[in-house]
mmCIF file with all atom_site columns, C-alpha atoms in Angstrom:
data_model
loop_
_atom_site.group_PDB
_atom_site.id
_atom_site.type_symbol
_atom_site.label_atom_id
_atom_site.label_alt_id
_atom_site.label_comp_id
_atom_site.label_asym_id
_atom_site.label_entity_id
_atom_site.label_seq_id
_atom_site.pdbx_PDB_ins_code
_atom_site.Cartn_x
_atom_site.Cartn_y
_atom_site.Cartn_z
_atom_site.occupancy
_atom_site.B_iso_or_equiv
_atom_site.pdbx_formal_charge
_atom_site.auth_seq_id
_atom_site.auth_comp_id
_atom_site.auth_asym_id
_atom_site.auth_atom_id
_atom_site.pdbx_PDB_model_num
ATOM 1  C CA . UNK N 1 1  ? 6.663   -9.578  6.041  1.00 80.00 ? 27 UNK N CA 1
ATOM 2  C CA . UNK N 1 2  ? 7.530   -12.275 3.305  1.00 87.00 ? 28 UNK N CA 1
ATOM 3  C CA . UNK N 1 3  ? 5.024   -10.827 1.130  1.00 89.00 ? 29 UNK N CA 1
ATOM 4  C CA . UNK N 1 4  ? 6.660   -7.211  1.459  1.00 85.00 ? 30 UNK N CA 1
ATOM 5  C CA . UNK N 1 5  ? 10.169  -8.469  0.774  1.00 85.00 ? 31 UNK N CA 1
ATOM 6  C CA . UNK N 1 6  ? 8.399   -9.675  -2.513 1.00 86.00 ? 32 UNK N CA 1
ATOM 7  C CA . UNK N 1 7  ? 6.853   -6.414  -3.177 1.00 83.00 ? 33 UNK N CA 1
ATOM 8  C CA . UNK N 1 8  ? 9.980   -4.266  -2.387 1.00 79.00 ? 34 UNK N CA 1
ATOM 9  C CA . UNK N 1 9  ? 12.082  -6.904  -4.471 1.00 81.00 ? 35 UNK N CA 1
ATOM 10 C CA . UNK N 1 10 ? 9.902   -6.451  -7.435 1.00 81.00 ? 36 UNK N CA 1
ATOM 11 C CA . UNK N 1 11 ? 9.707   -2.343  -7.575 1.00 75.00 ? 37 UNK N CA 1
ATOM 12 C CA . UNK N 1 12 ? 12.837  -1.678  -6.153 1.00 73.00 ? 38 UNK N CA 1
ATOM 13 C CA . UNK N 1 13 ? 13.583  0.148   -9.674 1.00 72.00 ? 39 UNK N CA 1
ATOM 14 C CA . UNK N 1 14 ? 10.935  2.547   -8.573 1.00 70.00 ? 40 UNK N CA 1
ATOM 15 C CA . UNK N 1 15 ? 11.789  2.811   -4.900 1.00 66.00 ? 41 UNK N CA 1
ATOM 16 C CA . UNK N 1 16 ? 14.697  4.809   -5.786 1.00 76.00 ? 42 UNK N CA 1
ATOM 17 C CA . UNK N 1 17 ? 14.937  7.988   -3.978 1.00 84.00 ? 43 UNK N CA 1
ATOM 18 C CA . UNK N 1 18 ? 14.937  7.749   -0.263 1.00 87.00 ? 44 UNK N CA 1
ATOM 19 C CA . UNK N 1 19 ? 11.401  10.022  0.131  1.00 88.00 ? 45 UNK N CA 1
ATOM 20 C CA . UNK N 1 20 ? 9.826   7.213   -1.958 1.00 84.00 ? 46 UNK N CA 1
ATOM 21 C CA . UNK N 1 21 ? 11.544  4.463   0.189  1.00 83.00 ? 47 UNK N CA 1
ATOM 22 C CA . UNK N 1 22 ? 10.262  6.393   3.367  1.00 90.00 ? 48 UNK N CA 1
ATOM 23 C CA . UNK N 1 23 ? 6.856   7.081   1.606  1.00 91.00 ? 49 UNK N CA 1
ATOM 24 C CA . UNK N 1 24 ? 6.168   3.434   0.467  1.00 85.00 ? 50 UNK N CA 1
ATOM 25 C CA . UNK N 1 25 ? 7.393   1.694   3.997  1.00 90.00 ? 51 UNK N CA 1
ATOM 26 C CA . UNK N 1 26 ? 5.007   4.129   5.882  1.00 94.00 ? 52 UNK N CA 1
ATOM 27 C CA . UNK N 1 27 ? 2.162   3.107   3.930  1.00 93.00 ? 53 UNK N CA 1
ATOM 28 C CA . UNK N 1 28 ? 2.843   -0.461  3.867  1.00 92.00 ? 54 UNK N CA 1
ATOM 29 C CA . UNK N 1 29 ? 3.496   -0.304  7.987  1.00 95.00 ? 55 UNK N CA 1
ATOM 30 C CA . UNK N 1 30 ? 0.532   2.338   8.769  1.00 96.00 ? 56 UNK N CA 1
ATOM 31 C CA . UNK N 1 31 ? -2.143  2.052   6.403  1.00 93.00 ? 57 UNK N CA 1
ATOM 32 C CA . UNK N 1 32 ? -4.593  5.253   6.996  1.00 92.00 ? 58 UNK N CA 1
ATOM 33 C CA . UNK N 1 33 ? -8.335  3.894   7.718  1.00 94.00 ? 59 UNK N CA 1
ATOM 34 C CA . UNK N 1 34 ? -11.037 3.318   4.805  1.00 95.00 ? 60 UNK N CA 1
ATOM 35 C CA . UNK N 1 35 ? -12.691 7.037   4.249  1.00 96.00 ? 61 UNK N CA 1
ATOM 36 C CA . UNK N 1 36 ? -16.286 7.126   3.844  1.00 97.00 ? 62 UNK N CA 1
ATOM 37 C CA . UNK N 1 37 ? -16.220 7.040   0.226  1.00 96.00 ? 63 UNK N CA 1
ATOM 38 C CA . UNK N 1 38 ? -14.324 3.676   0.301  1.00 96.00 ? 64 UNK N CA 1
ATOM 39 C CA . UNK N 1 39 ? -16.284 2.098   2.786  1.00 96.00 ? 65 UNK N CA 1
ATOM 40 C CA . UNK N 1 40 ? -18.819 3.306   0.375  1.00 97.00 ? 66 UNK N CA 1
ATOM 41 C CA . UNK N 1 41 ? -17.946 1.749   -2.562 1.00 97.00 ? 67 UNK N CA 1
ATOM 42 C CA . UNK N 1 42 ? -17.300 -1.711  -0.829 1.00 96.00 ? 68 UNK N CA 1
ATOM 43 C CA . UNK N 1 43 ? -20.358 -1.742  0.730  1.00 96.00 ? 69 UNK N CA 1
ATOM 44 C CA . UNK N 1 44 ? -21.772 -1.571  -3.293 1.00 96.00 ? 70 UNK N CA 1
ATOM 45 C CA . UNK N 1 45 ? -19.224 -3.806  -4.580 1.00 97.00 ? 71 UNK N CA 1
ATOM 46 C CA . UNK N 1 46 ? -20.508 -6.975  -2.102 1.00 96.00 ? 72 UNK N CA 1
ATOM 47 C CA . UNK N 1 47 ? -24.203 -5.930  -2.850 1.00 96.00 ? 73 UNK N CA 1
ATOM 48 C CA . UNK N 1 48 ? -23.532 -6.515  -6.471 1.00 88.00 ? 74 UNK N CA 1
#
């Protein structure tokens, strides 16, 4: 959570409305899964 204090600290500028406060937090505490085109491109990136 140290590291998000950090993060929050440093863009609070742009965190100004409360749907972008509510939008950020809920990404940064329930990240969606990697979609198939993501797992995709990492599986390419470490065979590089």
């Amino acid at each position: 959570m140290e590291k998000a204090k950090i993060i929050v600290e440093e863009r609070k500028n742009l965190l100004t409305s409360k749907k972008d406060r509510e939008t950020f937090f809920d990404a940064l505490l329930n990240p969606s899964k990697p979609n198939e085109k993501l797992k995709a491109a990492a599986k390419r990136y470490k065979q590089a």
